[in-house]
């Protein structure tokens, strides 16, 4: 369990912060900002850094109007809704030439990430690697891949080893991911937290209702998310409405499940700009994942003072201060049981815990920003004020 040390008032958003006016940061990622948690992480981090004066280039594919932009698209095995894009070497190199970065951040082991690694080395600037997803564990869930799973695992492991070898620092978002990074070969690895979109912090939180009736899941519709327990919870709790937002390989299966359950609704892919309103419209968020290195959507819901129900597999549970504001799914119970406990809790206690969660999320966001600014300046010895 990780413990965020603090002697400050967590309700204050104006904590002392580092200035970043001297920083020129290139963030190179295979994850499109609108398509998954990794993409959202660096879009949000870039926004916070720019607000502190840094020049930031977020170099990544884009998905607009149902089309992919930024390179030659290749299919991603196991998920037809995602693509891997092979970028233009010359275009990315020119963007880096214009920025002249003093540090390059790489967040994925795909073609964009590997090219970012190479160009950082050629320019002789620091390389920081963000280790967000244990892809090798995810491929193990796709049993029908057969030999493709082994090939994917071999590729991903080799790319991670190379990225870790070339980097000055690897940042991971939970103690479990730190251990995985070290096992793969990371020599210098530290903990990072997850940034929260500025709008989630700048706008006052809207209070949840006194009853728990409207439940949200938002994320990829994929096996690691354990979506079947949400469907079963909808069967067991007909008085609750379950909303599922996202896209992924299990979309067709979920559409079939919704046909037989009037309280289960698949609302599909939701643009990032609409997530805040969607979170504010529900009484609780659930994340019952089998594999979840952190759980960004859970942190965002906490920042909006919404009760969050997550499984023990979610990395966010390893942050002690955050976990105090979370309603865990116990190992011996179903999601439906956890939601029943939440529903039966005194509304004042639910509200008090939700405020604890929001306070912790606000403070962690500020400390994470200060930590990132120090790291981007080359201060690899500074901690995020988290003790094991």
Short mmCIF file of C-alpha atoms in Angstrom, two decimals:
data_model
loop_
_atom_site.label_atom_id
_atom_site.label_comp_id
_atom_site.label_asym_id
_atom_site.label_seq_id
_atom_site.Cartn_x
_atom_site.Cartn_y
_atom_site.Cartn_z
CA UNK A 1 0.00 0.00 0.00
CA UNK A 2 1.31 3.43 -0.96
CA UNK A 3 0.90 6.36 1.37
CA UNK A 4 0.73 9.93 0.11
CA UNK A 5 2.24 12.09 2.82
CA UNK A 6 0.80 15.54 3.31
CA UNK A 7 0.48 18.19 5.94
CA UNK A 8 -1.56 20.57 3.78
CA UNK A 9 -5.24 21.40 3.41
CA UNK A 10 -6.41 19.13 0.62
CA UNK A 11 -9.39 21.38 -0.15
CA UNK A 12 -7.03 24.06 -1.46
CA UNK A 13 -6.23 23.92 -5.16
CA UNK A 14 -3.62 26.65 -4.97
CA UNK A 15 -0.79 24.58 -3.56
CA UNK A 16 2.76 25.77 -4.28
CA UNK A 17 3.76 24.69 -7.77
CA UNK A 18 6.91 24.65 -9.83
CA UNK A 19 7.24 26.92 -12.85
CA UNK A 20 7.85 25.20 -16.18
CA UNK A 21 8.63 28.14 -18.48
CA UNK A 22 12.08 26.80 -19.35
CA UNK A 23 10.82 23.39 -20.47
CA UNK A 24 10.38 22.17 -24.05
CA UNK A 25 8.76 18.73 -23.91
CA UNK A 26 8.02 16.30 -26.73
CA UNK A 27 5.53 13.59 -25.78
CA UNK A 28 5.50 10.75 -28.31
CA UNK A 29 2.72 8.19 -28.02
CA UNK A 30 0.97 5.53 -30.09
CA UNK A 31 -2.22 6.23 -28.11
CA UNK A 32 -4.61 8.76 -29.62
CA UNK A 33 -5.74 11.30 -26.98
CA UNK A 34 -9.44 10.46 -27.43
CA UNK A 35 -9.21 6.67 -27.56
CA UNK A 36 -7.91 5.32 -24.23
CA UNK A 37 -6.55 6.14 -20.80
CA UNK A 38 -2.92 6.48 -21.91
CA UNK A 39 -3.85 8.98 -24.60
CA UNK A 40 -5.96 10.93 -22.12
CA UNK A 41 -3.13 10.88 -19.53
CA UNK A 42 -0.72 12.78 -21.77
CA UNK A 43 -3.31 15.15 -23.18
CA UNK A 44 -4.20 16.12 -19.59
CA UNK A 45 -0.54 16.30 -18.52
CA UNK A 46 0.25 18.50 -21.54
CA UNK A 47 -2.59 20.88 -20.59
CA UNK A 48 -1.26 21.22 -17.02
CA UNK A 49 2.33 21.75 -18.21
CA UNK A 50 1.28 24.40 -20.71
CA UNK A 51 -0.62 26.21 -17.96
CA UNK A 52 2.69 26.38 -16.06
CA UNK A 53 4.51 27.89 -19.04
CA UNK A 54 6.06 24.85 -20.74
CA UNK A 55 6.15 24.36 -24.50
CA UNK A 56 4.72 20.92 -25.21
CA UNK A 57 4.28 18.94 -28.43
CA UNK A 58 1.98 15.92 -28.13
CA UNK A 59 2.93 13.74 -31.09
CA UNK A 60 0.40 10.94 -31.50
CA UNK A 61 -2.15 9.54 -33.95
CA UNK A 62 -5.55 11.18 -34.12
CA UNK A 63 -8.99 9.64 -34.56
CA UNK A 64 -11.53 12.05 -36.05
CA UNK A 65 -14.76 11.45 -37.91
CA UNK A 66 -14.33 7.70 -37.73
CA UNK A 67 -10.93 7.85 -39.48
CA UNK A 68 -7.36 7.49 -38.23
CA UNK A 69 -4.78 10.15 -39.05
CA UNK A 70 -1.03 10.29 -38.54
CA UNK A 71 0.41 7.37 -40.47
CA UNK A 72 -0.26 4.04 -42.13
CA UNK A 73 -2.93 2.19 -40.09
CA UNK A 74 -2.42 -1.46 -39.24
CA UNK A 75 -4.98 -3.71 -37.49
CA UNK A 76 -4.58 -4.34 -33.78
CA UNK A 77 -5.10 -8.08 -33.10
CA UNK A 78 -8.02 -8.75 -30.78
CA UNK A 79 -9.59 -5.29 -31.10
CA UNK A 80 -10.95 -4.12 -34.48
CA UNK A 81 -11.82 -0.70 -32.97
CA UNK A 82 -8.14 0.16 -32.43
CA UNK A 83 -5.28 0.64 -34.89
CA UNK A 84 -1.51 0.79 -34.74
CA UNK A 85 -0.20 3.55 -36.98
CA UNK A 86 3.22 3.62 -38.61
CA UNK A 87 4.21 7.32 -38.52
CA UNK A 88 6.08 9.41 -41.04
CA UNK A 89 9.70 9.60 -39.91
CA UNK A 90 10.30 12.95 -41.65
CA UNK A 91 7.18 14.64 -40.29
CA UNK A 92 7.90 13.68 -36.68
CA UNK A 93 11.55 14.60 -37.06
CA UNK A 94 10.55 18.04 -38.40
CA UNK A 95 8.17 18.60 -35.46
CA UNK A 96 11.00 17.81 -33.06
CA UNK A 97 13.35 20.11 -34.97
CA UNK A 98 10.88 22.99 -34.57
CA UNK A 99 10.45 22.37 -30.85
CA UNK A 100 14.09 21.51 -30.09
CA UNK A 101 13.02 19.62 -26.95
CA UNK A 102 15.21 19.30 -23.88
CA UNK A 103 13.39 16.07 -22.96
CA UNK A 104 11.37 13.41 -24.80
CA UNK A 105 8.63 11.39 -23.11
CA UNK A 106 7.61 8.04 -24.65
CA UNK A 107 4.52 6.26 -23.34
CA UNK A 108 4.01 3.24 -25.62
CA UNK A 109 6.13 0.47 -27.19
CA UNK A 110 4.61 0.87 -30.69
CA UNK A 111 6.01 2.50 -33.85
CA UNK A 112 5.51 6.05 -32.54
CA UNK A 113 7.18 5.23 -29.24
CA UNK A 114 10.15 3.47 -30.77
CA UNK A 115 10.72 6.31 -33.23
CA UNK A 116 10.54 8.78 -30.36
CA UNK A 117 13.17 6.77 -28.50
CA UNK A 118 15.49 6.78 -31.51
CA UNK A 119 15.09 10.52 -32.18
CA UNK A 120 15.72 11.36 -28.52
CA UNK A 121 18.98 9.41 -28.68
CA UNK A 122 20.01 11.08 -31.91
CA UNK A 123 19.44 14.50 -30.35
CA UNK A 124 21.21 13.57 -27.12
CA UNK A 125 18.32 14.63 -24.84
CA UNK A 126 16.86 12.84 -21.83
CA UNK A 127 14.34 10.08 -22.48
CA UNK A 128 11.62 9.44 -19.91
CA UNK A 129 9.42 6.36 -20.43
CA UNK A 130 5.91 6.12 -19.03
CA UNK A 131 5.00 2.50 -18.25
CA UNK A 132 1.20 2.48 -18.07
CA UNK A 133 0.00 -0.85 -19.38
CA UNK A 134 1.23 -4.39 -18.85
CA UNK A 135 0.39 -5.38 -22.42
CA UNK A 136 1.84 -8.84 -21.96
CA UNK A 137 -0.76 -9.57 -19.26
CA UNK A 138 -3.53 -8.29 -21.52
CA UNK A 139 -2.57 -10.57 -24.40
CA UNK A 140 -2.83 -13.55 -22.03
CA UNK A 141 -6.59 -12.85 -21.80
CA UNK A 142 -7.06 -13.42 -25.53
CA UNK A 143 -6.88 -17.21 -25.58
CA UNK A 144 -8.06 -17.39 -29.21
CA UNK A 145 -4.97 -15.55 -30.40
CA UNK A 146 -2.86 -18.71 -30.23
CA UNK A 147 0.55 -18.15 -31.78
CA UNK A 148 -0.24 -14.45 -32.28
CA UNK A 149 -0.35 -13.96 -28.51
CA UNK A 150 3.16 -15.40 -28.14
CA UNK A 151 4.45 -13.26 -31.01
CA UNK A 152 2.84 -10.15 -29.49
CA UNK A 153 4.30 -10.94 -26.07
CA UNK A 154 7.78 -11.40 -27.53
CA UNK A 155 7.57 -8.13 -29.47
CA UNK A 156 6.23 -6.11 -26.54
CA UNK A 157 8.77 -7.47 -24.10
CA UNK A 158 11.64 -6.75 -26.49
CA UNK A 159 10.43 -3.19 -27.11
CA UNK A 160 9.97 -2.52 -23.40
CA UNK A 161 13.47 -3.83 -22.67
CA UNK A 162 14.95 -1.53 -25.31
CA UNK A 163 12.96 1.49 -24.12
CA UNK A 164 13.96 0.85 -20.52
CA UNK A 165 17.62 0.41 -21.48
CA UNK A 166 17.77 3.68 -23.44
CA UNK A 167 15.80 5.77 -20.93
CA UNK A 168 17.13 7.89 -18.08
CA UNK A 169 14.01 7.10 -16.04
CA UNK A 170 10.94 4.86 -16.18
CA UNK A 171 7.77 6.06 -14.46
CA UNK A 172 5.01 3.60 -13.50
CA UNK A 173 1.61 4.28 -11.96
CA UNK A 174 1.49 1.65 -9.19
CA UNK A 175 3.84 -0.44 -7.09
CA UNK A 176 2.78 -3.52 -9.05
CA UNK A 177 3.76 -1.83 -12.32
CA UNK A 178 7.08 -0.75 -10.79
CA UNK A 179 7.78 -4.41 -9.95
CA UNK A 180 6.85 -5.48 -13.49
CA UNK A 181 9.12 -2.80 -14.99
CA UNK A 182 12.05 -3.97 -12.88
CA UNK A 183 11.39 -7.58 -13.85
CA UNK A 184 11.46 -6.59 -17.53
CA UNK A 185 14.75 -4.75 -17.06
CA UNK A 186 14.17 -1.15 -15.92
CA UNK A 187 17.23 0.07 -14.03
CA UNK A 188 15.88 3.36 -12.68
CA UNK A 189 12.13 3.36 -12.03
CA UNK A 190 9.93 5.65 -9.96
CA UNK A 191 6.26 6.18 -9.22
CA UNK A 192 4.01 8.61 -11.07
CA UNK A 193 0.44 9.58 -10.31
CA UNK A 194 -2.28 10.36 -12.84
CA UNK A 195 -3.25 13.90 -13.88
CA UNK A 196 -6.87 15.01 -13.82
CA UNK A 197 -8.38 17.10 -16.65
CA UNK A 198 -8.30 20.78 -15.69
CA UNK A 199 -12.06 21.17 -16.20
CA UNK A 200 -12.71 18.45 -13.60
CA UNK A 201 -10.84 20.56 -11.05
CA UNK A 202 -11.76 24.08 -12.18
CA UNK A 203 -15.54 23.53 -12.17
CA UNK A 204 -17.26 23.13 -8.77
CA UNK A 205 -18.35 19.57 -8.05
CA UNK A 206 -22.06 18.85 -8.44
CA UNK A 207 -23.44 16.89 -5.50
CA UNK A 208 -24.68 13.36 -6.10
CA UNK A 209 -28.25 12.37 -5.27
CA UNK A 210 -29.27 10.91 -1.94
CA UNK A 211 -30.03 7.56 -3.60
CA UNK A 212 -27.85 5.20 -5.63
CA UNK A 213 -29.85 4.56 -8.78
CA UNK A 214 -27.72 5.44 -11.81
CA UNK A 215 -24.43 3.55 -12.27
CA UNK A 216 -21.73 4.23 -14.88
CA UNK A 217 -18.94 2.18 -16.42
CA UNK A 218 -16.69 4.03 -18.90
CA UNK A 219 -13.78 2.41 -20.70
CA UNK A 220 -12.76 -0.08 -23.37
CA UNK A 221 -15.26 -2.85 -23.97
CA UNK A 222 -12.68 -5.60 -23.63
CA UNK A 223 -12.21 -8.86 -21.66
CA UNK A 224 -9.90 -7.34 -19.05
CA UNK A 225 -12.70 -5.00 -17.90
CA UNK A 226 -14.80 -7.91 -16.52
CA UNK A 227 -17.97 -6.56 -18.10
CA UNK A 228 -19.96 -9.71 -17.46
CA UNK A 229 -20.21 -8.83 -13.77
CA UNK A 230 -21.84 -5.52 -14.71
CA UNK A 231 -24.41 -7.39 -16.80
CA UNK A 232 -25.06 -9.77 -13.89
CA UNK A 233 -25.35 -6.83 -11.47
CA UNK A 234 -28.01 -5.33 -13.75
CA UNK A 235 -29.93 -8.62 -13.55
CA UNK A 236 -29.68 -8.74 -9.76
CA UNK A 237 -30.48 -5.05 -9.19
CA UNK A 238 -33.38 -4.18 -11.50
CA UNK A 239 -34.05 -0.96 -9.57
CA UNK A 240 -30.67 0.46 -10.67
CA UNK A 241 -29.86 1.79 -14.15
CA UNK A 242 -26.50 0.75 -15.59
CA UNK A 243 -24.85 2.87 -18.29
CA UNK A 244 -21.88 1.53 -20.27
CA UNK A 245 -19.84 4.06 -22.23
CA UNK A 246 -17.09 2.97 -24.61
CA UNK A 247 -16.16 0.92 -27.61
CA UNK A 248 -14.21 -2.28 -28.11
CA UNK A 249 -14.29 -5.94 -29.16
CA UNK A 250 -17.18 -6.83 -26.78
CA UNK A 251 -19.55 -4.21 -28.17
CA UNK A 252 -21.70 -6.70 -30.12
CA UNK A 253 -21.98 -9.00 -27.10
CA UNK A 254 -23.06 -6.10 -24.89
CA UNK A 255 -25.66 -5.02 -27.43
CA UNK A 256 -27.18 -8.51 -27.17
CA UNK A 257 -27.21 -8.31 -23.36
CA UNK A 258 -28.96 -4.95 -23.45
CA UNK A 259 -31.81 -6.41 -25.48
CA UNK A 260 -32.88 -8.56 -22.52
CA UNK A 261 -32.30 -5.99 -19.75
CA UNK A 262 -34.26 -2.75 -19.71
CA UNK A 263 -31.97 -1.29 -17.02
CA UNK A 264 -28.76 -1.87 -19.00
CA UNK A 265 -27.88 0.73 -21.64
CA UNK A 266 -24.88 0.84 -23.98
CA UNK A 267 -24.37 4.48 -24.92
CA UNK A 268 -21.28 3.82 -27.05
CA UNK A 269 -18.21 5.93 -27.48
CA UNK A 270 -18.32 9.25 -25.61
CA UNK A 271 -16.13 12.16 -26.60
CA UNK A 272 -13.68 13.24 -23.92
CA UNK A 273 -15.35 16.64 -23.67
CA UNK A 274 -18.62 14.96 -22.61
CA UNK A 275 -17.17 12.72 -19.89
CA UNK A 276 -17.46 15.35 -17.15
CA UNK A 277 -21.19 15.85 -17.76
CA UNK A 278 -21.73 12.11 -17.92
CA UNK A 279 -19.95 11.52 -14.60
CA UNK A 280 -21.89 14.36 -12.98
CA UNK A 281 -25.17 12.77 -14.15
CA UNK A 282 -24.69 9.46 -12.28
CA UNK A 283 -24.73 8.36 -8.66
CA UNK A 284 -21.68 6.07 -8.78
CA UNK A 285 -18.96 4.74 -11.08
CA UNK A 286 -17.85 1.09 -11.23
CA UNK A 287 -14.57 -0.43 -12.42
CA UNK A 288 -14.57 -4.21 -11.78
CA UNK A 289 -11.53 -4.95 -13.98
CA UNK A 290 -9.46 -8.14 -13.99
CA UNK A 291 -6.40 -6.19 -15.15
CA UNK A 292 -6.15 -2.41 -14.59
CA UNK A 293 -2.77 -0.79 -14.05
CA UNK A 294 -4.41 2.28 -12.51
CA UNK A 295 -7.97 3.29 -13.48
CA UNK A 296 -7.99 6.90 -14.70
CA UNK A 297 -11.77 7.14 -14.97
CA UNK A 298 -12.07 6.23 -11.29
CA UNK A 299 -9.79 9.12 -10.31
CA UNK A 300 -11.78 11.49 -12.51
CA UNK A 301 -15.03 10.39 -10.86
CA UNK A 302 -13.43 10.94 -7.45
CA UNK A 303 -12.49 14.47 -8.52
CA UNK A 304 -16.19 15.05 -9.22
CA UNK A 305 -17.12 13.74 -5.74
CA UNK A 306 -18.78 10.58 -7.05
CA UNK A 307 -18.67 7.26 -5.16
CA UNK A 308 -16.30 4.86 -6.93
CA UNK A 309 -16.59 1.06 -6.69
CA UNK A 310 -13.50 -0.80 -7.95
CA UNK A 311 -11.95 -4.27 -7.85
CA UNK A 312 -8.75 -5.11 -6.00
CA UNK A 313 -7.06 -5.55 -9.42
CA UNK A 314 -7.15 -1.80 -10.06
CA UNK A 315 -3.84 -0.06 -9.39
CA UNK A 316 -5.60 2.95 -7.88
CA UNK A 317 -6.25 0.80 -4.79
CA UNK A 318 -2.51 0.73 -4.05
CA UNK A 319 -2.57 4.48 -3.30
CA UNK A 320 -3.49 4.59 0.37
CA UNK A 321 -4.83 8.14 0.46
CA UNK A 322 -6.96 7.54 -2.62
CA UNK A 323 -8.18 4.16 -1.40
CA UNK A 324 -9.72 5.81 1.67
CA UNK A 325 -12.27 7.42 -0.64
CA UNK A 326 -13.01 4.26 -2.64
CA UNK A 327 -15.63 1.56 -2.10
CA UNK A 328 -13.78 -1.72 -2.84
CA UNK A 329 -15.37 -4.86 -4.22
CA UNK A 330 -14.39 -7.45 -1.65
CA UNK A 331 -12.78 -10.68 -2.84
CA UNK A 332 -15.71 -12.72 -1.49
CA UNK A 333 -18.51 -10.66 -3.04
CA UNK A 334 -20.04 -9.79 -6.40
CA UNK A 335 -20.26 -6.27 -7.82
CA UNK A 336 -23.99 -6.40 -7.07
CA UNK A 337 -23.22 -6.99 -3.39
CA UNK A 338 -20.82 -4.04 -3.29
CA UNK A 339 -23.42 -1.78 -4.90
CA UNK A 340 -26.02 -2.97 -2.39
CA UNK A 341 -23.66 -2.02 0.45
CA UNK A 342 -23.14 1.39 -1.14
CA UNK A 343 -26.89 1.90 -1.59
CA UNK A 344 -27.64 0.95 2.02
CA UNK A 345 -25.00 3.29 3.44
CA UNK A 346 -26.20 6.44 5.16
CA UNK A 347 -26.29 9.21 2.51
CA UNK A 348 -24.29 11.56 4.75
CA UNK A 349 -21.52 8.96 5.04
CA UNK A 350 -21.49 8.47 1.27
CA UNK A 351 -21.20 12.21 0.76
CA UNK A 352 -18.43 12.51 3.36
CA UNK A 353 -16.41 9.73 1.73
CA UNK A 354 -16.93 11.27 -1.71
CA UNK A 355 -15.55 14.59 -0.41
CA UNK A 356 -12.53 12.77 1.06
CA UNK A 357 -12.00 11.26 -2.40
CA UNK A 358 -12.21 14.64 -4.14
CA UNK A 359 -9.79 16.26 -1.71
CA UNK A 360 -7.28 13.45 -2.16
CA UNK A 361 -7.57 13.60 -5.95
CA UNK A 362 -6.99 17.37 -6.01
CA UNK A 363 -3.90 17.17 -3.84
CA UNK A 364 -2.45 14.20 -5.70
CA UNK A 365 -2.89 16.02 -9.01
CA UNK A 366 -0.84 18.99 -7.76
CA UNK A 367 1.92 16.84 -6.30
CA UNK A 368 2.08 14.80 -9.49
CA UNK A 369 2.45 17.94 -11.60
CA UNK A 370 5.30 19.20 -9.41
CA UNK A 371 6.93 15.77 -9.64
CA UNK A 372 6.67 15.69 -13.45
CA UNK A 373 8.18 19.17 -13.75
CA UNK A 374 11.13 18.10 -11.59
CA UNK A 375 11.61 14.91 -13.64
CA UNK A 376 11.43 16.78 -16.95
CA UNK A 377 14.17 19.09 -15.67
CA UNK A 378 16.34 16.03 -15.02
CA UNK A 379 15.84 15.78 -11.26
CA UNK A 380 15.46 12.00 -11.14
CA UNK A 381 16.07 11.79 -7.41
CA UNK A 382 12.93 13.66 -6.41
CA UNK A 383 9.98 11.60 -5.17
CA UNK A 384 6.26 12.27 -5.49
CA UNK A 385 6.10 12.31 -1.69
CA UNK A 386 4.85 8.76 -1.61
CA UNK A 387 6.26 6.21 0.84
CA UNK A 388 5.88 2.45 0.54
#
